[in-house]
Amino acid sequence: MANNFAKNFKKHRELKNTININERKPLSSETVDSKNESSTINESTQKFNLKEIPVQLISVNKYNESFRKLDTDDKIEELALSISIEGLLSPITVTPDKDNEGRYILISGERRYLACTKFLGWTSMPANIVETQNVYDNIIKLYESNLKQREYTPTQKLSLFNDLYEALQQRNKINGVNASVSDVNEEAAKVLDISVRTIARYKELLKYEEEL
């Protein structure tokens, strides 16, 4: 795998003899490219605490498993090659790990994180630090991020509905929000970018399958 990356990089370097694999372009909150494919929700408008963080202090998000299945080593390697040529155009986003002081959990940018650490050998990365109130906020932000970055069919989006719906309900409960079923459905539909009617049909189908 590493040999393949080296060969591919060598080919690109022959085309661009000025490329330096170790070159890192500085990032600031003013220079983040919100049009890059790796930018995520609201990152172009929110103000962040941008900081260079040692990669050993960053943990991948355990709730990202459903999305991680779509990322092959080839895709990560391709992204690493792009970063080595163009630089990291958008920082990752993390939240402080409330259970481990001084550590952070990835909210968005796992592919960038893996590309830079696994293939490029970076020991630190620029990261936007955002605060989440609880684990359910973490999950919801993760869903929003992944759904912005990746392309999903309506069926694939619906397969994510149950976990998202549960996270929204639990977050509302913790925050003391008395939201109706329709309110939660509407919020879930907004995150998934599908219609409430589609969600209603999906729930009816699930109920029918349970009765069989």
PDB file of C-alpha atoms in Angstrom:
ATOM      1  CA  MET A   1       0.000   0.000   0.000  1.00  0.00           C
ATOM      2  CA  ALA A   2       2.765   2.411   0.994  1.00  0.00           C
ATOM      3  CA  ASN A   3       4.759   1.357  -2.085  1.00  0.00           C
ATOM      4  CA  ASN A   4       1.772   2.101  -4.321  1.00  0.00           C
ATOM      5  CA  PHE A   5       1.436   5.526  -2.757  1.00  0.00           C
ATOM      6  CA  ALA A   6       5.136   6.208  -3.327  1.00  0.00           C
ATOM      7  CA  LYS A   7       4.850   5.174  -6.986  1.00  0.00           C
ATOM      8  CA  ASN A   8       1.767   7.307  -7.538  1.00  0.00           C
ATOM      9  CA  PHE A   9       3.354  10.255  -5.812  1.00  0.00           C
ATOM     10  CA  LYS A  10       6.504   9.869  -7.906  1.00  0.00           C
ATOM     11  CA  LYS A  11       4.421  10.044 -11.095  1.00  0.00           C
ATOM     12  CA  HIS A  12       2.765  13.251  -9.942  1.00  0.00           C
ATOM     13  CA  ARG A  13       6.072  14.695  -8.860  1.00  0.00           C
ATOM     14  CA  GLU A  14       7.478  14.119 -12.325  1.00  0.00           C
ATOM     15  CA  LEU A  15       4.625  16.254 -13.622  1.00  0.00           C
ATOM     16  CA  LYS A  16       5.072  18.862 -10.888  1.00  0.00           C
ATOM     17  CA  ASN A  17       8.753  18.936 -10.057  1.00  0.00           C
ATOM     18  CA  THR A  18       8.229  21.705  -7.528  1.00  0.00           C
ATOM     19  CA  ILE A  19       6.064  19.561  -5.229  1.00  0.00           C
ATOM     20  CA  ASN A  20       7.380  18.985  -1.720  1.00  0.00           C
ATOM     21  CA  ILE A  21       5.604  16.181   0.149  1.00  0.00           C
ATOM     22  CA  ASN A  22       6.507  17.751   3.504  1.00  0.00           C
ATOM     23  CA  GLU A  23       5.302  21.222   2.571  1.00  0.00           C
ATOM     24  CA  ARG A  24       2.424  22.364   4.749  1.00  0.00           C
ATOM     25  CA  LYS A  25       0.558  25.504   3.853  1.00  0.00           C
ATOM     26  CA  PRO A  26      -0.486  27.490   6.932  1.00  0.00           C
ATOM     27  CA  LEU A  27      -4.181  27.707   7.666  1.00  0.00           C
ATOM     28  CA  SER A  28      -6.193  30.385   9.372  1.00  0.00           C
ATOM     29  CA  SER A  29      -9.899  30.861   9.974  1.00  0.00           C
ATOM     30  CA  GLU A  30      -9.831  33.546   7.266  1.00  0.00           C
ATOM     31  CA  THR A  31      -8.241  31.310   4.629  1.00  0.00           C
ATOM     32  CA  VAL A  32     -10.283  28.129   5.008  1.00  0.00           C
ATOM     33  CA  ASP A  33     -11.695  27.206   1.610  1.00  0.00           C
ATOM     34  CA  SER A  34     -15.382  26.491   2.213  1.00  0.00           C
ATOM     35  CA  LYS A  35     -15.750  25.290  -1.378  1.00  0.00           C
ATOM     36  CA  ASN A  36     -13.366  22.379  -0.826  1.00  0.00           C
ATOM     37  CA  GLU A  37     -15.055  18.967  -0.703  1.00  0.00           C
ATOM     38  CA  SER A  38     -13.803  18.413   2.799  1.00  0.00           C
ATOM     39  CA  SER A  39     -15.449  21.483   4.308  1.00  0.00           C
ATOM     40  CA  THR A  40     -18.482  20.747   6.471  1.00  0.00           C
ATOM     41  CA  ILE A  41     -21.662  22.309   7.743  1.00  0.00           C
ATOM     42  CA  ASN A  42     -21.432  25.902   8.881  1.00  0.00           C
ATOM     43  CA  GLU A  43     -17.636  25.850   8.800  1.00  0.00           C
ATOM     44  CA  SER A  44     -17.652  28.723   6.341  1.00  0.00           C
ATOM     45  CA  THR A  45     -19.735  30.942   8.620  1.00  0.00           C
ATOM     46  CA  GLN A  46     -18.986  29.915  12.201  1.00  0.00           C
ATOM     47  CA  LYS A  47     -16.056  31.295  14.177  1.00  0.00           C
ATOM     48  CA  PHE A  48     -13.742  28.585  15.421  1.00  0.00           C
ATOM     49  CA  ASN A  49     -10.853  28.174  17.770  1.00  0.00           C
ATOM     50  CA  LEU A  50      -8.264  27.098  15.199  1.00  0.00           C
ATOM     51  CA  LYS A  51      -5.343  25.250  16.742  1.00  0.00           C
ATOM     52  CA  GLU A  52      -2.522  22.904  15.743  1.00  0.00           C
ATOM     53  CA  ILE A  53      -3.104  19.656  17.658  1.00  0.00           C
ATOM     54  CA  PRO A  54      -0.766  16.645  18.010  1.00  0.00           C
ATOM     55  CA  VAL A  55      -2.428  13.720  16.223  1.00  0.00           C
ATOM     56  CA  GLN A  56      -1.908  11.400  19.199  1.00  0.00           C
ATOM     57  CA  LEU A  57      -4.361  13.559  21.150  1.00  0.00           C
ATOM     58  CA  ILE A  58      -7.127  13.074  18.558  1.00  0.00           C
ATOM     59  CA  SER A  59      -9.460  10.065  18.672  1.00  0.00           C
ATOM     60  CA  VAL A  60     -11.657   8.950  15.789  1.00  0.00           C
ATOM     61  CA  ASN A  61     -15.355   9.131  16.517  1.00  0.00           C
ATOM     62  CA  LYS A  62     -16.829   5.750  17.479  1.00  0.00           C
ATOM     63  CA  TYR A  63     -20.191   6.861  16.095  1.00  0.00           C
ATOM     64  CA  ASN A  64     -18.673   7.226  12.625  1.00  0.00           C
ATOM     65  CA  GLU A  65     -18.716   3.463  11.994  1.00  0.00           C
ATOM     66  CA  SER A  66     -21.733   3.580   9.678  1.00  0.00           C
ATOM     67  CA  PHE A  67     -20.009   6.136   7.467  1.00  0.00           C
ATOM     68  CA  ARG A  68     -16.494   4.692   7.742  1.00  0.00           C
ATOM     69  CA  LYS A  69     -17.568   1.575   5.857  1.00  0.00           C
ATOM     70  CA  LEU A  70     -17.701   3.659   2.686  1.00  0.00           C
ATOM     71  CA  ASP A  71     -14.046   4.698   2.929  1.00  0.00           C
ATOM     72  CA  THR A  72     -11.585   2.306   1.295  1.00  0.00           C
ATOM     73  CA  ASP A  73      -7.809   2.537   1.628  1.00  0.00           C
ATOM     74  CA  ASP A  74      -7.664   3.470  -2.045  1.00  0.00           C
ATOM     75  CA  LYS A  75      -9.916   6.479  -1.437  1.00  0.00           C
ATOM     76  CA  ILE A  76      -7.857   7.566   1.573  1.00  0.00           C
ATOM     77  CA  GLU A  77      -4.649   7.154  -0.422  1.00  0.00           C
ATOM     78  CA  GLU A  78      -6.079   9.222  -3.262  1.00  0.00           C
ATOM     79  CA  LEU A  79      -6.963  11.993  -0.816  1.00  0.00           C
ATOM     80  CA  ALA A  80      -3.468  11.816   0.696  1.00  0.00           C
ATOM     81  CA  LEU A  81      -1.973  12.276  -2.742  1.00  0.00           C
ATOM     82  CA  SER A  82      -4.194  15.294  -3.334  1.00  0.00           C
ATOM     83  CA  ILE A  83      -3.208  16.831   0.022  1.00  0.00           C
ATOM     84  CA  SER A  84       0.481  16.216  -0.670  1.00  0.00           C
ATOM     85  CA  ILE A  85       0.120  18.189  -3.898  1.00  0.00           C
ATOM     86  CA  GLU A  86      -2.400  20.897  -3.053  1.00  0.00           C
ATOM     87  CA  GLY A  87      -2.004  21.125   0.713  1.00  0.00           C
ATOM     88  CA  LEU A  88      -4.734  20.754   3.338  1.00  0.00           C
ATOM     89  CA  LEU A  89      -7.354  23.243   2.194  1.00  0.00           C
ATOM     90  CA  SER A  90      -9.696  22.778   5.140  1.00  0.00           C
ATOM     91  CA  PRO A  91      -8.875  21.840   8.746  1.00  0.00           C
ATOM     92  CA  ILE A  92     -10.525  18.987  10.582  1.00  0.00           C
ATOM     93  CA  THR A  93     -13.128  19.735  13.253  1.00  0.00           C
ATOM     94  CA  VAL A  94     -12.850  18.309  16.763  1.00  0.00           C
ATOM     95  CA  THR A  95     -14.553  18.640  20.117  1.00  0.00           C
ATOM     96  CA  PRO A  96     -12.905  18.314  23.530  1.00  0.00           C
ATOM     97  CA  ASP A  97     -13.207  14.796  24.977  1.00  0.00           C
ATOM     98  CA  LYS A  98     -15.132  15.395  28.192  1.00  0.00           C
ATOM     99  CA  ASP A  99     -14.011  12.019  29.581  1.00  0.00           C
ATOM    100  CA  ASN A 100     -10.317  12.533  28.841  1.00  0.00           C
ATOM    101  CA  GLU A 101      -8.931  15.970  29.629  1.00  0.00           C
ATOM    102  CA  GLY A 102      -6.565  17.292  27.009  1.00  0.00           C
ATOM    103  CA  ARG A 103      -7.816  14.946  24.282  1.00  0.00           C
ATOM    104  CA  TYR A 104     -10.167  15.589  21.364  1.00  0.00           C
ATOM    105  CA  ILE A 105     -12.771  13.625  19.374  1.00  0.00           C
ATOM    106  CA  LEU A 106     -13.162  14.036  15.626  1.00  0.00           C
ATOM    107  CA  ILE A 107     -16.430  15.609  14.515  1.00  0.00           C
ATOM    108  CA  SER A 108     -15.557  15.911  10.838  1.00  0.00           C
ATOM    109  CA  GLY A 109     -12.520  15.197   8.708  1.00  0.00           C
ATOM    110  CA  GLU A 110     -11.756  11.554   9.504  1.00  0.00           C
ATOM    111  CA  ARG A 111     -10.656  10.913   5.925  1.00  0.00           C
ATOM    112  CA  ARG A 112      -8.336  13.927   6.032  1.00  0.00           C
ATOM    113  CA  TYR A 113      -7.042  12.778   9.408  1.00  0.00           C
ATOM    114  CA  LEU A 114      -6.298   9.258   8.129  1.00  0.00           C
ATOM    115  CA  ALA A 115      -4.760  10.547   4.907  1.00  0.00           C
ATOM    116  CA  CYS A 116      -2.395  12.862   6.760  1.00  0.00           C
ATOM    117  CA  THR A 117      -1.443  10.446   9.532  1.00  0.00           C
ATOM    118  CA  LYS A 118      -1.481   7.082   7.740  1.00  0.00           C
ATOM    119  CA  PHE A 119       0.057   8.095   4.425  1.00  0.00           C
ATOM    120  CA  LEU A 120       1.779  11.445   4.951  1.00  0.00           C
ATOM    121  CA  GLY A 121       3.175  10.915   8.439  1.00  0.00           C
ATOM    122  CA  TRP A 122       1.936  14.173   9.934  1.00  0.00           C
ATOM    123  CA  THR A 123       2.440  14.440  13.685  1.00  0.00           C
ATOM    124  CA  SER A 124       0.044  17.349  14.155  1.00  0.00           C
ATOM    125  CA  MET A 125      -2.917  18.833  12.289  1.00  0.00           C
ATOM    126  CA  PRO A 126      -4.759  22.156  12.204  1.00  0.00           C
ATOM    127  CA  ALA A 127      -8.167  21.699  13.772  1.00  0.00           C
ATOM    128  CA  ASN A 128     -11.236  23.790  14.454  1.00  0.00           C
ATOM    129  CA  ILE A 129     -12.272  23.197  18.066  1.00  0.00           C
ATOM    130  CA  VAL A 130     -16.008  23.342  18.711  1.00  0.00           C
ATOM    131  CA  GLU A 131     -17.916  22.696  21.912  1.00  0.00           C
ATOM    132  CA  THR A 132     -20.688  20.091  22.034  1.00  0.00           C
ATOM    133  CA  GLN A 133     -23.030  19.950  25.006  1.00  0.00           C
ATOM    134  CA  ASN A 134     -23.381  16.175  25.166  1.00  0.00           C
ATOM    135  CA  VAL A 135     -22.737  12.954  23.261  1.00  0.00           C
ATOM    136  CA  TYR A 136     -25.974  13.369  21.298  1.00  0.00           C
ATOM    137  CA  ASP A 137     -24.906  16.766  19.991  1.00  0.00           C
ATOM    138  CA  ASN A 138     -21.716  15.007  18.927  1.00  0.00           C
ATOM    139  CA  ILE A 139     -23.665  12.336  17.019  1.00  0.00           C
ATOM    140  CA  ILE A 140     -25.956  14.866  15.316  1.00  0.00           C
ATOM    141  CA  LYS A 141     -23.041  17.040  14.180  1.00  0.00           C
ATOM    142  CA  LEU A 142     -21.337  13.908  12.879  1.00  0.00           C
ATOM    143  CA  TYR A 143     -24.407  13.007  10.825  1.00  0.00           C
ATOM    144  CA  GLU A 144     -24.693  16.535   9.449  1.00  0.00           C
ATOM    145  CA  SER A 145     -21.015  16.520   8.508  1.00  0.00           C
ATOM    146  CA  ASN A 146     -21.048  13.156   6.752  1.00  0.00           C
ATOM    147  CA  LEU A 147     -24.268  13.890   4.884  1.00  0.00           C
ATOM    148  CA  LYS A 148     -22.748  17.097   3.568  1.00  0.00           C
ATOM    149  CA  GLN A 149     -19.523  15.426   2.450  1.00  0.00           C
ATOM    150  CA  ARG A 150     -20.785  12.219   0.900  1.00  0.00           C
ATOM    151  CA  GLU A 151     -23.447  11.375  -1.656  1.00  0.00           C
ATOM    152  CA  TYR A 152     -26.229   9.083  -0.460  1.00  0.00           C
ATOM    153  CA  THR A 153     -29.267   7.610  -2.108  1.00  0.00           C
ATOM    154  CA  PRO A 154     -32.608   8.174  -0.309  1.00  0.00           C
ATOM    155  CA  THR A 155     -32.543   4.503   0.748  1.00  0.00           C
ATOM    156  CA  GLN A 156     -29.091   4.898   2.289  1.00  0.00           C
ATOM    157  CA  LYS A 157     -30.197   8.032   4.111  1.00  0.00           C
ATOM    158  CA  LEU A 158     -33.229   6.236   5.522  1.00  0.00           C
ATOM    159  CA  SER A 159     -30.984   3.466   6.843  1.00  0.00           C
ATOM    160  CA  LEU A 160     -29.417   6.118   9.089  1.00  0.00           C
ATOM    161  CA  PHE A 161     -32.769   7.401  10.335  1.00  0.00           C
ATOM    162  CA  ASN A 162     -33.246   5.289  13.471  1.00  0.00           C
ATOM    163  CA  ASP A 163     -29.945   6.208  15.133  1.00  0.00           C
ATOM    164  CA  LEU A 164     -30.368   9.861  14.203  1.00  0.00           C
ATOM    165  CA  TYR A 165     -33.954   9.928  15.496  1.00  0.00           C
ATOM    166  CA  GLU A 166     -32.817   8.417  18.815  1.00  0.00           C
ATOM    167  CA  ALA A 167     -30.008  10.970  19.127  1.00  0.00           C
ATOM    168  CA  LEU A 168     -32.401  13.849  18.474  1.00  0.00           C
ATOM    169  CA  GLN A 169     -34.866  12.539  21.064  1.00  0.00           C
ATOM    170  CA  GLN A 170     -32.179  12.074  23.715  1.00  0.00           C
ATOM    171  CA  ARG A 171     -30.676  15.493  23.040  1.00  0.00           C
ATOM    172  CA  ASN A 172     -34.096  17.130  23.413  1.00  0.00           C
ATOM    173  CA  LYS A 173     -34.655  15.218  26.651  1.00  0.00           C
ATOM    174  CA  ILE A 174     -31.316  16.352  28.110  1.00  0.00           C
ATOM    175  CA  ASN A 175     -31.963  19.938  27.045  1.00  0.00           C
ATOM    176  CA  GLY A 176     -35.486  19.876  28.508  1.00  0.00           C
ATOM    177  CA  VAL A 177     -37.113  20.342  25.111  1.00  0.00           C
ATOM    178  CA  ASN A 178     -40.608  18.857  24.869  1.00  0.00           C
ATOM    179  CA  ALA A 179     -40.628  18.070  21.155  1.00  0.00           C
ATOM    180  CA  SER A 180     -43.446  16.142  19.513  1.00  0.00           C
ATOM    181  CA  VAL A 181     -42.894  13.147  17.250  1.00  0.00           C
ATOM    182  CA  SER A 182     -43.643  15.330  14.234  1.00  0.00           C
ATOM    183  CA  ASP A 183     -41.104  17.922  15.415  1.00  0.00           C
ATOM    184  CA  VAL A 184     -38.383  15.257  15.692  1.00  0.00           C
ATOM    185  CA  ASN A 185     -39.354  13.797  12.328  1.00  0.00           C
ATOM    186  CA  GLU A 186     -39.085  17.239  10.770  1.00  0.00           C
ATOM    187  CA  GLU A 187     -35.656  17.845  12.293  1.00  0.00           C
ATOM    188  CA  ALA A 188     -34.438  14.411  11.189  1.00  0.00           C
ATOM    189  CA  ALA A 189     -35.742  15.093   7.679  1.00  0.00           C
ATOM    190  CA  LYS A 190     -33.835  18.373   7.591  1.00  0.00           C
ATOM    191  CA  VAL A 191     -30.571  16.697   8.627  1.00  0.00           C
ATOM    192  CA  LEU A 192     -31.051  13.858   6.131  1.00  0.00           C
ATOM    193  CA  ASP A 193     -32.244  16.262   3.430  1.00  0.00           C
ATOM    194  CA  ILE A 194     -35.309  14.169   2.629  1.00  0.00           C
ATOM    195  CA  SER A 195     -39.018  14.868   2.986  1.00  0.00           C
ATOM    196  CA  VAL A 196     -41.037  14.214   6.130  1.00  0.00           C
ATOM    197  CA  ARG A 197     -43.428  12.200   3.955  1.00  0.00           C
ATOM    198  CA  THR A 198     -40.554   9.907   2.952  1.00  0.00           C
ATOM    199  CA  ILE A 199     -39.690   9.372   6.604  1.00  0.00           C
ATOM    200  CA  ALA A 200     -43.326   8.610   7.438  1.00  0.00           C
ATOM    201  CA  ARG A 201     -43.455   5.986   4.699  1.00  0.00           C
ATOM    202  CA  TYR A 202     -40.185   4.503   5.927  1.00  0.00           C
ATOM    203  CA  LYS A 203     -41.531   4.206   9.487  1.00  0.00           C
ATOM    204  CA  GLU A 204     -44.665   2.516   8.177  1.00  0.00           C
ATOM    205  CA  LEU A 205     -42.497   0.019   6.301  1.00  0.00           C
ATOM    206  CA  LEU A 206     -40.472  -0.733   9.426  1.00  0.00           C
ATOM    207  CA  LYS A 207     -43.666  -1.279  11.407  1.00  0.00           C
ATOM    208  CA  TYR A 208     -44.980  -3.618   8.717  1.00  0.00           C
ATOM    209  CA  GLU A 209     -41.728  -5.635   8.726  1.00  0.00           C
ATOM    210  CA  GLU A 210     -41.888  -5.978  12.528  1.00  0.00           C
ATOM    211  CA  GLU A 211     -45.408  -7.377  12.290  1.00  0.00           C
ATOM    212  CA  LEU A 212     -44.421 -10.053   9.804  1.00  0.00           C
TER     213      LEU A 212
END
